[in-house]
PDB file of C-alpha atoms in Angstrom:
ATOM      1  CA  UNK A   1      37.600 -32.457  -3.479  1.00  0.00           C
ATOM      2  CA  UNK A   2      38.108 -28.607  -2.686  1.00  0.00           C
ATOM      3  CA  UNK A   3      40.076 -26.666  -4.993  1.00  0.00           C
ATOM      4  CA  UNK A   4      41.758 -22.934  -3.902  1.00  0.00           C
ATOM      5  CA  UNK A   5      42.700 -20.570  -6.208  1.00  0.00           C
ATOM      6  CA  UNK A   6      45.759 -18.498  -4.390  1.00  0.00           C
ATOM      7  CA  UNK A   7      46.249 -15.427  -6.403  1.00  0.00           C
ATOM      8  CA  UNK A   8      48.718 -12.152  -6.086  1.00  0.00           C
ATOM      9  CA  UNK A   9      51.497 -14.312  -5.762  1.00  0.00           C
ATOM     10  CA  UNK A  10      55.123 -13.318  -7.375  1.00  0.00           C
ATOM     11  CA  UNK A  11      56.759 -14.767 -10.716  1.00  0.00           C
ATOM     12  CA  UNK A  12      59.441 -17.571 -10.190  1.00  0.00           C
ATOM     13  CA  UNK A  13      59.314 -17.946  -6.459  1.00  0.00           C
ATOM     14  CA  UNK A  14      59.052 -21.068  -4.625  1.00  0.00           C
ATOM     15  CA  UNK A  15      55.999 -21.264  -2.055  1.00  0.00           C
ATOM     16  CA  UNK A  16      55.396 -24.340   0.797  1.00  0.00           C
ATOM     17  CA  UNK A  17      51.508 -25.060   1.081  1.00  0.00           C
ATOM     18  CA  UNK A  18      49.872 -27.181   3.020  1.00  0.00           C
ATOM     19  CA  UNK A  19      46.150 -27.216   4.532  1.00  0.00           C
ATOM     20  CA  UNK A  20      45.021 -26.500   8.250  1.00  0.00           C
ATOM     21  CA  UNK A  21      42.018 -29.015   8.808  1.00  0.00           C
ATOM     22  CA  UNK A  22      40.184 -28.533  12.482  1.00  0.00           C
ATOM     23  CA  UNK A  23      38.640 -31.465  13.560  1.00  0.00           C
ATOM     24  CA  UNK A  24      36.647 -33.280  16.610  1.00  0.00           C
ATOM     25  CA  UNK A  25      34.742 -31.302  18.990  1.00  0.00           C
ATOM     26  CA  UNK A  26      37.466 -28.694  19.795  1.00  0.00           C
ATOM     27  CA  UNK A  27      38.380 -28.214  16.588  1.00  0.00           C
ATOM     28  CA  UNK A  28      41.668 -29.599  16.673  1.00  0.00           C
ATOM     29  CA  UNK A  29      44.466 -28.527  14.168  1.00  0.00           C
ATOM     30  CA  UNK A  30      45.992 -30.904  11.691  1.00  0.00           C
ATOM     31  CA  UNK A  31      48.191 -29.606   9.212  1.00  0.00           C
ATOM     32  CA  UNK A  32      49.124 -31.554   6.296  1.00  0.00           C
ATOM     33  CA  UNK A  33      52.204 -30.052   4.109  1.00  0.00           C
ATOM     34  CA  UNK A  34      51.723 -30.533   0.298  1.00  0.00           C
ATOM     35  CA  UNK A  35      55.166 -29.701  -0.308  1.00  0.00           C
ATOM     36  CA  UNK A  36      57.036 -26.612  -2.115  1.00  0.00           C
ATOM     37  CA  UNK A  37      55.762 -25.736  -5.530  1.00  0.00           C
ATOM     38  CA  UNK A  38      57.605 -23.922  -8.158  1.00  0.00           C
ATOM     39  CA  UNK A  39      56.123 -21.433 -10.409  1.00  0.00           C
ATOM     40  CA  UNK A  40      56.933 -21.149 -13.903  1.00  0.00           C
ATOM     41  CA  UNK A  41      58.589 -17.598 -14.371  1.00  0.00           C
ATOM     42  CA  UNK A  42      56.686 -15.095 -16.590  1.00  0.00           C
ATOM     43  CA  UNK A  43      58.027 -14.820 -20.334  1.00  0.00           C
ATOM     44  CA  UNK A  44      59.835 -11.645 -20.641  1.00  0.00           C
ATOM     45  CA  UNK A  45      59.738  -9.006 -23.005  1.00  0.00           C
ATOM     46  CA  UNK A  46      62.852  -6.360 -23.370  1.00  0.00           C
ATOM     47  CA  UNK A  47      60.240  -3.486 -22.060  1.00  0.00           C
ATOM     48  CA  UNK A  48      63.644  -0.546 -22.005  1.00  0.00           C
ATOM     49  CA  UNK A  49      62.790   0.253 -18.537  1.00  0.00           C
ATOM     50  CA  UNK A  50      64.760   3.288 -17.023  1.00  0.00           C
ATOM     51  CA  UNK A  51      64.948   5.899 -14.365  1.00  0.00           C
ATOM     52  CA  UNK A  52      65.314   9.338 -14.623  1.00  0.00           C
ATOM     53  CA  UNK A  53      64.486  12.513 -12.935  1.00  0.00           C
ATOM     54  CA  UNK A  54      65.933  12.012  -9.761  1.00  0.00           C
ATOM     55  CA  UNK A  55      65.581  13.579  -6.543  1.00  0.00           C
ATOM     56  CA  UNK A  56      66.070  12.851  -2.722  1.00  0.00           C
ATOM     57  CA  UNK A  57      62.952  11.795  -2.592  1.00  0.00           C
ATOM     58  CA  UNK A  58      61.200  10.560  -6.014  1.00  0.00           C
ATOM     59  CA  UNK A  59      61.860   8.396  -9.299  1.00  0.00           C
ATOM     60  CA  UNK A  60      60.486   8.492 -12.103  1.00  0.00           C
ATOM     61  CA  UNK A  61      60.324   5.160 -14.343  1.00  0.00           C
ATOM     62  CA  UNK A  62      60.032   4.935 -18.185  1.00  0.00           C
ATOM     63  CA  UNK A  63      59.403   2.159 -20.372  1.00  0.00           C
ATOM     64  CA  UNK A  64      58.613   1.361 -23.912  1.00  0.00           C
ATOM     65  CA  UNK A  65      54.818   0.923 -25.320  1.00  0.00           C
ATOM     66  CA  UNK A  66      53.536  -2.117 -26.532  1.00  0.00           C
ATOM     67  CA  UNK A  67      50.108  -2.978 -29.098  1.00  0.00           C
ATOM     68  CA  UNK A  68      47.370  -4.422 -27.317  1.00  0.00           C
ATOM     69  CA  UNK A  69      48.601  -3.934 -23.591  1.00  0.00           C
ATOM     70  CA  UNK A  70      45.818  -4.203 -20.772  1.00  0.00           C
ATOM     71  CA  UNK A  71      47.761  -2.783 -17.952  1.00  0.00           C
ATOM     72  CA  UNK A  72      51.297  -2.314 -16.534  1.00  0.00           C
ATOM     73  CA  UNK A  73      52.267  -3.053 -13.130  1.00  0.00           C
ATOM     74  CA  UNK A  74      55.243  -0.855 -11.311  1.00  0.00           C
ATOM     75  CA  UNK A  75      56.824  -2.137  -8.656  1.00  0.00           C
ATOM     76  CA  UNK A  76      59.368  -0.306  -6.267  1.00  0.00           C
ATOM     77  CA  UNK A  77      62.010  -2.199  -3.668  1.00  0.00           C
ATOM     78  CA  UNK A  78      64.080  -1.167  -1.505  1.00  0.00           C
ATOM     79  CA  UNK A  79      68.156  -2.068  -0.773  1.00  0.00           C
ATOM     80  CA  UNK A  80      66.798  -4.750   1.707  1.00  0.00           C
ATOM     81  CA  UNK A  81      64.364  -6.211  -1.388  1.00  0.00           C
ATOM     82  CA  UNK A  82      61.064  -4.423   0.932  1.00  0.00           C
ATOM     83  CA  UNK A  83      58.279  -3.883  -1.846  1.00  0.00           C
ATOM     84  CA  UNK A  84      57.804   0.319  -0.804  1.00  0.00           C
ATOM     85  CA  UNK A  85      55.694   1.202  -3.884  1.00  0.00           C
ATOM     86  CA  UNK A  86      53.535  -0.638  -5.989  1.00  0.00           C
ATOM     87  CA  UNK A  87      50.695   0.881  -8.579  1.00  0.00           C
ATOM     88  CA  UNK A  88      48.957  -0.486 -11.873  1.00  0.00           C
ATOM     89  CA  UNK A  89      48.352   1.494 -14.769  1.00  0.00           C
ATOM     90  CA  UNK A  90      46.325   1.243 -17.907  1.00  0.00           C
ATOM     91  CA  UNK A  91      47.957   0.316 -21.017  1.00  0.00           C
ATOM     92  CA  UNK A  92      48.251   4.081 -22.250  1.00  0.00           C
ATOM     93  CA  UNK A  93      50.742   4.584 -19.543  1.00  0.00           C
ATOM     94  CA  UNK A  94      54.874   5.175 -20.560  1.00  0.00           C
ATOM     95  CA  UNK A  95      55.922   6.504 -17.226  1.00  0.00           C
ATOM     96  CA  UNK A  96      55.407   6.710 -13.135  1.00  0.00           C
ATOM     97  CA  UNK A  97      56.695   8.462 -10.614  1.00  0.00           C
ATOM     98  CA  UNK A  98      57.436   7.245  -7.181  1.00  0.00           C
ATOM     99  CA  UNK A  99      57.335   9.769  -4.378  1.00  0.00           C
ATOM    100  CA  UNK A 100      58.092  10.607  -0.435  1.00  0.00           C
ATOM    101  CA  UNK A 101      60.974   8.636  -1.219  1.00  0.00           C
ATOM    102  CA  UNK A 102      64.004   8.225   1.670  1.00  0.00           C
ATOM    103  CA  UNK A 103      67.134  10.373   0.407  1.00  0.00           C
ATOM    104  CA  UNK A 104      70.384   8.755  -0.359  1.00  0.00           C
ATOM    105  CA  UNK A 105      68.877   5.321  -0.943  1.00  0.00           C
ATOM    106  CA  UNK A 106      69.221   2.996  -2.853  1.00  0.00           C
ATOM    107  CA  UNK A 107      65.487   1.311  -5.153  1.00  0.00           C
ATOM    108  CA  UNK A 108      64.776  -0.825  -7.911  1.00  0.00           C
ATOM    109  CA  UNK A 109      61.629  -0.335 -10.263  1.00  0.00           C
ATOM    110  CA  UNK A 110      60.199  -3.558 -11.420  1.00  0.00           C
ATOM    111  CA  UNK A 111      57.701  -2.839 -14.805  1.00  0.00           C
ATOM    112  CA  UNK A 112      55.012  -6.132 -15.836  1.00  0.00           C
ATOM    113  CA  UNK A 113      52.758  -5.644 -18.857  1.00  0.00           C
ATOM    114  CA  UNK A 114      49.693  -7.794 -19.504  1.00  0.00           C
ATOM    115  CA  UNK A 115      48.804  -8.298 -23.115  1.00  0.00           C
ATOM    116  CA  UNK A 116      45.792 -10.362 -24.214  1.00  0.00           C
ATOM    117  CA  UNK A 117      45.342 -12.004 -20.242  1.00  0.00           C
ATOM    118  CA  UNK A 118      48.986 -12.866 -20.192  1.00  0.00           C
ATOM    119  CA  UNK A 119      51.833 -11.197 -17.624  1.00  0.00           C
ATOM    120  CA  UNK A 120      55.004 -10.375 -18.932  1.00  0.00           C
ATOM    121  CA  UNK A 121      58.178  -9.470 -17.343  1.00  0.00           C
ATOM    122  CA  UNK A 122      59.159  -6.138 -18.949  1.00  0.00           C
ATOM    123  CA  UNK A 123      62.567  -5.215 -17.249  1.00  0.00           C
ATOM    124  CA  UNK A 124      63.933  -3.427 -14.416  1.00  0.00           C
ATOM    125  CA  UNK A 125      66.146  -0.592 -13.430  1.00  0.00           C
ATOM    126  CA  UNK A 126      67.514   0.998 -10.704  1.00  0.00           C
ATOM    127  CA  UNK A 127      68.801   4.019  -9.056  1.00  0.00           C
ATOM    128  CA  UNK A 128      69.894   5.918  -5.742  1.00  0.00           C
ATOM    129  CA  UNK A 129      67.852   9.084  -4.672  1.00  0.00           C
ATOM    130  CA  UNK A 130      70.116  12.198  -4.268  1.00  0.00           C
ATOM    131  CA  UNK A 131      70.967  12.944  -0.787  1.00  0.00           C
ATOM    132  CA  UNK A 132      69.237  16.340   0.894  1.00  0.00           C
ATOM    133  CA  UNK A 133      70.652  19.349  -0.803  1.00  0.00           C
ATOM    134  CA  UNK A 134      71.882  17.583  -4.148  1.00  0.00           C
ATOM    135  CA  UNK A 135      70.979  19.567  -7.249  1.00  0.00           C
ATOM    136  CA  UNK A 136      68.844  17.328  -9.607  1.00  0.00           C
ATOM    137  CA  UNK A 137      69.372  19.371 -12.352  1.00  0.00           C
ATOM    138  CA  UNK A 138      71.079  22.255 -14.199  1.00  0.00           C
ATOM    139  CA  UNK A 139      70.292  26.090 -14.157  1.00  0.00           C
ATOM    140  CA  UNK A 140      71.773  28.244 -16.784  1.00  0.00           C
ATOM    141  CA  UNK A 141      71.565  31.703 -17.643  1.00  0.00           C
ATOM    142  CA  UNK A 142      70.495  32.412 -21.060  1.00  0.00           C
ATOM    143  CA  UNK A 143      70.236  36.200 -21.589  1.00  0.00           C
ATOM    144  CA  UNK A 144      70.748  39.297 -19.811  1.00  0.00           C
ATOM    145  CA  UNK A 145      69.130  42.337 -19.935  1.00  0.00           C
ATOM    146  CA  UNK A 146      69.717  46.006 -17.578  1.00  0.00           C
ATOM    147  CA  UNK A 147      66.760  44.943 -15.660  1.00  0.00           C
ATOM    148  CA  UNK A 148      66.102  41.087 -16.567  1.00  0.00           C
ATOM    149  CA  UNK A 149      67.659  37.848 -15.879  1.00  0.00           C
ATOM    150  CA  UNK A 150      66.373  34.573 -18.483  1.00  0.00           C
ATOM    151  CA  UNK A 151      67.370  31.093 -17.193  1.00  0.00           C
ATOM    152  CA  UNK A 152      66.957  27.829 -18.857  1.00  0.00           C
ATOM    153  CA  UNK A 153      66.691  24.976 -16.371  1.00  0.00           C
ATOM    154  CA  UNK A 154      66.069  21.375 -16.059  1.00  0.00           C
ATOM    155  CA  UNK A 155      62.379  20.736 -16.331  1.00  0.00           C
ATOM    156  CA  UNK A 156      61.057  17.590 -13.864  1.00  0.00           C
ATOM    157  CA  UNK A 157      58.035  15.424 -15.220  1.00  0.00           C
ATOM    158  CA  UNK A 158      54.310  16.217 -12.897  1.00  0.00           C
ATOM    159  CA  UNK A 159      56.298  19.585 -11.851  1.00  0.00           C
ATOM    160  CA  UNK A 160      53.263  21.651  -9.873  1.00  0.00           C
ATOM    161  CA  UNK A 161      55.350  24.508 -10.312  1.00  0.00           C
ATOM    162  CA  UNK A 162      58.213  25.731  -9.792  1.00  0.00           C
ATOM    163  CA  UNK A 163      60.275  28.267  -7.236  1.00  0.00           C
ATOM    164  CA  UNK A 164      63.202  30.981  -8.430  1.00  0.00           C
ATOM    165  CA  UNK A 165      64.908  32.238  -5.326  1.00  0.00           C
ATOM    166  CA  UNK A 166      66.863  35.179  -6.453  1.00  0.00           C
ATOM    167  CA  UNK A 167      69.772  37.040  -3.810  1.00  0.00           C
ATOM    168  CA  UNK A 168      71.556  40.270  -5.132  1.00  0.00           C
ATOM    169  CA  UNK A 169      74.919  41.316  -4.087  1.00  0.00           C
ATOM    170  CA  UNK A 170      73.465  43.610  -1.168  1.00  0.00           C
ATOM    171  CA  UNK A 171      72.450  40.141   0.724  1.00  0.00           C
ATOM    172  CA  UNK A 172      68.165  40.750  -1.130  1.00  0.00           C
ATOM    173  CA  UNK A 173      66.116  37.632  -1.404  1.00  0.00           C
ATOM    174  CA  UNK A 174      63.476  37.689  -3.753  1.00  0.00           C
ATOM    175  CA  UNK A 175      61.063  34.454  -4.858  1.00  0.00           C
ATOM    176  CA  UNK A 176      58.606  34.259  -7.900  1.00  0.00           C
ATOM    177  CA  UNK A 177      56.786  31.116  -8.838  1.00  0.00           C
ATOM    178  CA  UNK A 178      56.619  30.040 -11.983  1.00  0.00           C
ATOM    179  CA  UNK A 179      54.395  27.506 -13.638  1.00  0.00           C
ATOM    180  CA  UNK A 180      55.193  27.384 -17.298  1.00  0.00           C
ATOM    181  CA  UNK A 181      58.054  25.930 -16.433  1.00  0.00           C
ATOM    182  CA  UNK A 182      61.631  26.491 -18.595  1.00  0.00           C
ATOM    183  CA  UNK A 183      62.746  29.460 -19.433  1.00  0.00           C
ATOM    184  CA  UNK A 184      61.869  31.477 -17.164  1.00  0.00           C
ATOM    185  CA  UNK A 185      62.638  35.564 -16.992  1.00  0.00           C
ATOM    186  CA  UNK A 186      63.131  37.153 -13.771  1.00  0.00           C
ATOM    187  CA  UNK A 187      61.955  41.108 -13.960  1.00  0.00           C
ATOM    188  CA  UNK A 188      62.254  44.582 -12.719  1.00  0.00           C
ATOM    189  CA  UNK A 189      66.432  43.604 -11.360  1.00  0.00           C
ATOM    190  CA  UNK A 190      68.457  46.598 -10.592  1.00  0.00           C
ATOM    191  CA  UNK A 191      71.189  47.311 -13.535  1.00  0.00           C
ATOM    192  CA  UNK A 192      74.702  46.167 -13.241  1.00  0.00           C
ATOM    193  CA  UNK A 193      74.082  44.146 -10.118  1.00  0.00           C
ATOM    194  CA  UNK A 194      75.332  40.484  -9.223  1.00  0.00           C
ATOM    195  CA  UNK A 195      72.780  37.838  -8.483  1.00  0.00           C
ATOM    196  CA  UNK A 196      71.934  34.727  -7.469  1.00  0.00           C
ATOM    197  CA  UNK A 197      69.671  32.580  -8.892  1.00  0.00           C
ATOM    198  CA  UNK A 198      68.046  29.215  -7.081  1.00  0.00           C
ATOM    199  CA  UNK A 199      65.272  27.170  -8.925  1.00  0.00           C
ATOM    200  CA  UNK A 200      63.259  24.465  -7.234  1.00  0.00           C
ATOM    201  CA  UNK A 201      60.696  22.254  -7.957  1.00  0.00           C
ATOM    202  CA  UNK A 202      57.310  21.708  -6.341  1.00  0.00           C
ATOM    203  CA  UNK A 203      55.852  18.278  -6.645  1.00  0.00           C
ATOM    204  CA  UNK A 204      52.649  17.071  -4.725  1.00  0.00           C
ATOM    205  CA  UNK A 205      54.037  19.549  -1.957  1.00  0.00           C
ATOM    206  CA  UNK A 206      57.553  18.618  -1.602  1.00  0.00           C
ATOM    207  CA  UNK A 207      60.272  20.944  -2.722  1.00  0.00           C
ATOM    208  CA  UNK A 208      63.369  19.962  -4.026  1.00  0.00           C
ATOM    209  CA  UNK A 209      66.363  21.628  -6.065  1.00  0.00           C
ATOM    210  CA  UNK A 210      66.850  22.106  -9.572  1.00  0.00           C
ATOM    211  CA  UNK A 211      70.083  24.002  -9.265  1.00  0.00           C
ATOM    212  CA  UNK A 212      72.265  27.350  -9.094  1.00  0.00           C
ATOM    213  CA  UNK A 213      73.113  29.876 -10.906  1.00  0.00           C
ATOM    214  CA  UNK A 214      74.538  33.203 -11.331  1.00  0.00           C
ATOM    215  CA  UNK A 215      73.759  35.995 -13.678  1.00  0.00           C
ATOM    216  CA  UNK A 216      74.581  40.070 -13.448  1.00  0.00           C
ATOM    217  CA  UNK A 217      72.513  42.463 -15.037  1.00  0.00           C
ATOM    218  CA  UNK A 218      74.256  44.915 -18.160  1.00  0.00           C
ATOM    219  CA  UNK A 219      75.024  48.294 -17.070  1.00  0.00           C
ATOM    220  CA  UNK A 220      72.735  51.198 -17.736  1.00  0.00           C
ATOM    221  CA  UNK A 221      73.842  53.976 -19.734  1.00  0.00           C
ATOM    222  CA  UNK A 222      73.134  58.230 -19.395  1.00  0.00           C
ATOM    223  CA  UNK A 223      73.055  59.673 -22.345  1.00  0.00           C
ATOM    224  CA  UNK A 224      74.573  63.146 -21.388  1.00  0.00           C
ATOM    225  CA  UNK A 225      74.830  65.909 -24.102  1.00  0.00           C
ATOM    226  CA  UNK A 226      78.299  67.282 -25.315  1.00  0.00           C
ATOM    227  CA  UNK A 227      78.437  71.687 -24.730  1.00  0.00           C
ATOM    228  CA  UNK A 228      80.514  72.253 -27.513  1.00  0.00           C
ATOM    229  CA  UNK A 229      80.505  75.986 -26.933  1.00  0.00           C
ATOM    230  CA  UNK A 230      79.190  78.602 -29.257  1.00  0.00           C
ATOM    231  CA  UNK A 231      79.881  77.893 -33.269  1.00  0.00           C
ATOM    232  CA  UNK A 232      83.551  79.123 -34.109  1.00  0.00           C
ATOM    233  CA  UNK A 233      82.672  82.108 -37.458  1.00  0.00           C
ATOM    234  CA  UNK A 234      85.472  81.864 -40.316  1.00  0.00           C
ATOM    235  CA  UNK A 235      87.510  85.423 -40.313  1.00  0.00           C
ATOM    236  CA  UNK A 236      86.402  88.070 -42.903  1.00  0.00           C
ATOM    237  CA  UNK A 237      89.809  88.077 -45.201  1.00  0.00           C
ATOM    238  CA  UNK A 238      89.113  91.721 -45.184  1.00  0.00           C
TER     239      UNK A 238
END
């Protein structure tokens, strides 16, 4: 009797097998069906699985740790249930971030954990990716100076860097790239002057958008000395 092992198959999902045998000198076909099989579904574990950070065109999935875990396995679908994404990480791993995403769609992330040889089903969670355009995040301005601008902004996990676009009031675009991430200050800005402020992010080579903002510099002061003519002498009473 043969025996096949038929791994990479999915959790609770119902498969027909049946064996080709060829036979007689032109190796006919004869296919006997063994019928539909049902797995057993993976036990589950509440793994807290959740998306956050999202652009048009990447997710980022978070889930909770567990003690002796071997590896996780990430799964991504699509609306029409199409497997886009799929990557397996060691056991150290909290979070992943799918990427070159399509905008304005909708994806579910699918997180299994193997602990001591055994698969469990950890959770899922989904999300739509912004469409083109859509802010991801929030920009705010935190201080102002005669010739500096600080912003605070939403910081985006495996950021490369990040991009401040800055327009003044006379139509001036300016761009510095940060890589510290938030806050950022933006320098040498004229005094009393309107401007504003763009941030991006830059991940694996795709740039997307933080947010807006809008921030004017304080006005600069000239000290300017008071002529208070020559000192006034008190009369001589005599």
């Amino acid at each position: 009797m043969l025996v096949f092992d038929v791994s990479g198959l999915q959790a609770d999902v119902a498969y027909d097998f049946g064996v080709y045998t060829y036979a007689g000198p032109i190796d006919q076909q004869i296919w006997s069906d063994l019928g539909p099989t049902d797995f057993v579904p993976i036990a589950d574990v509440d793994g807290n699985v959740q998306i956050d950070s999202i652009t048009s065109s990447r997710l980022n999935v978070l889930w909770d740790a567990y003690q002796n875990t071997m590896a996780y396995l990430i799964t991504l679908v699509d609306e029409n249930n199409q497997m886009v994404g799929v990557q397996q990480l060691d056991g150290a791993a909290t979070q992943f971030s799918f990427t070159g995403l399509d905008h304005n769609t909708f994806y579910e992330a699918r997180v299994e954990v193997f602990i001591d040889n055994q698969a469990f089903y950890a959770g899922d969670s989904n999300a739509r990716t912004l469409p083109v355009g859509t802010p991801s995040g929030v920009v705010n301005v935190l201080s102002t100076t005669t010739d500096a601008i600080t912003v605070d902004f939403t910081e985006i996990p495996e950021a490369t860097s990040y991009q401040i676009h800055y327009t003044d009031n006379f139509g001036v675009t300016r761009t510095l790239t940060s890589f510290a991430g938030s806050p950022f200050t933006i320098p040498n800005l004229s005094d009393s002057t309107d401007y504003n402020i763009q941030v991006n992010i830059i991940v694996q080579g795709a740039t997307e958008l933080v947010g807006n903002a809008h921030g004017r510099t304080g006005e600069c002061y000239t000290l300017v000395p008071l002529n208070l003519g020559s000192p006034v002498r008190p009369r001589d009473p005599t």
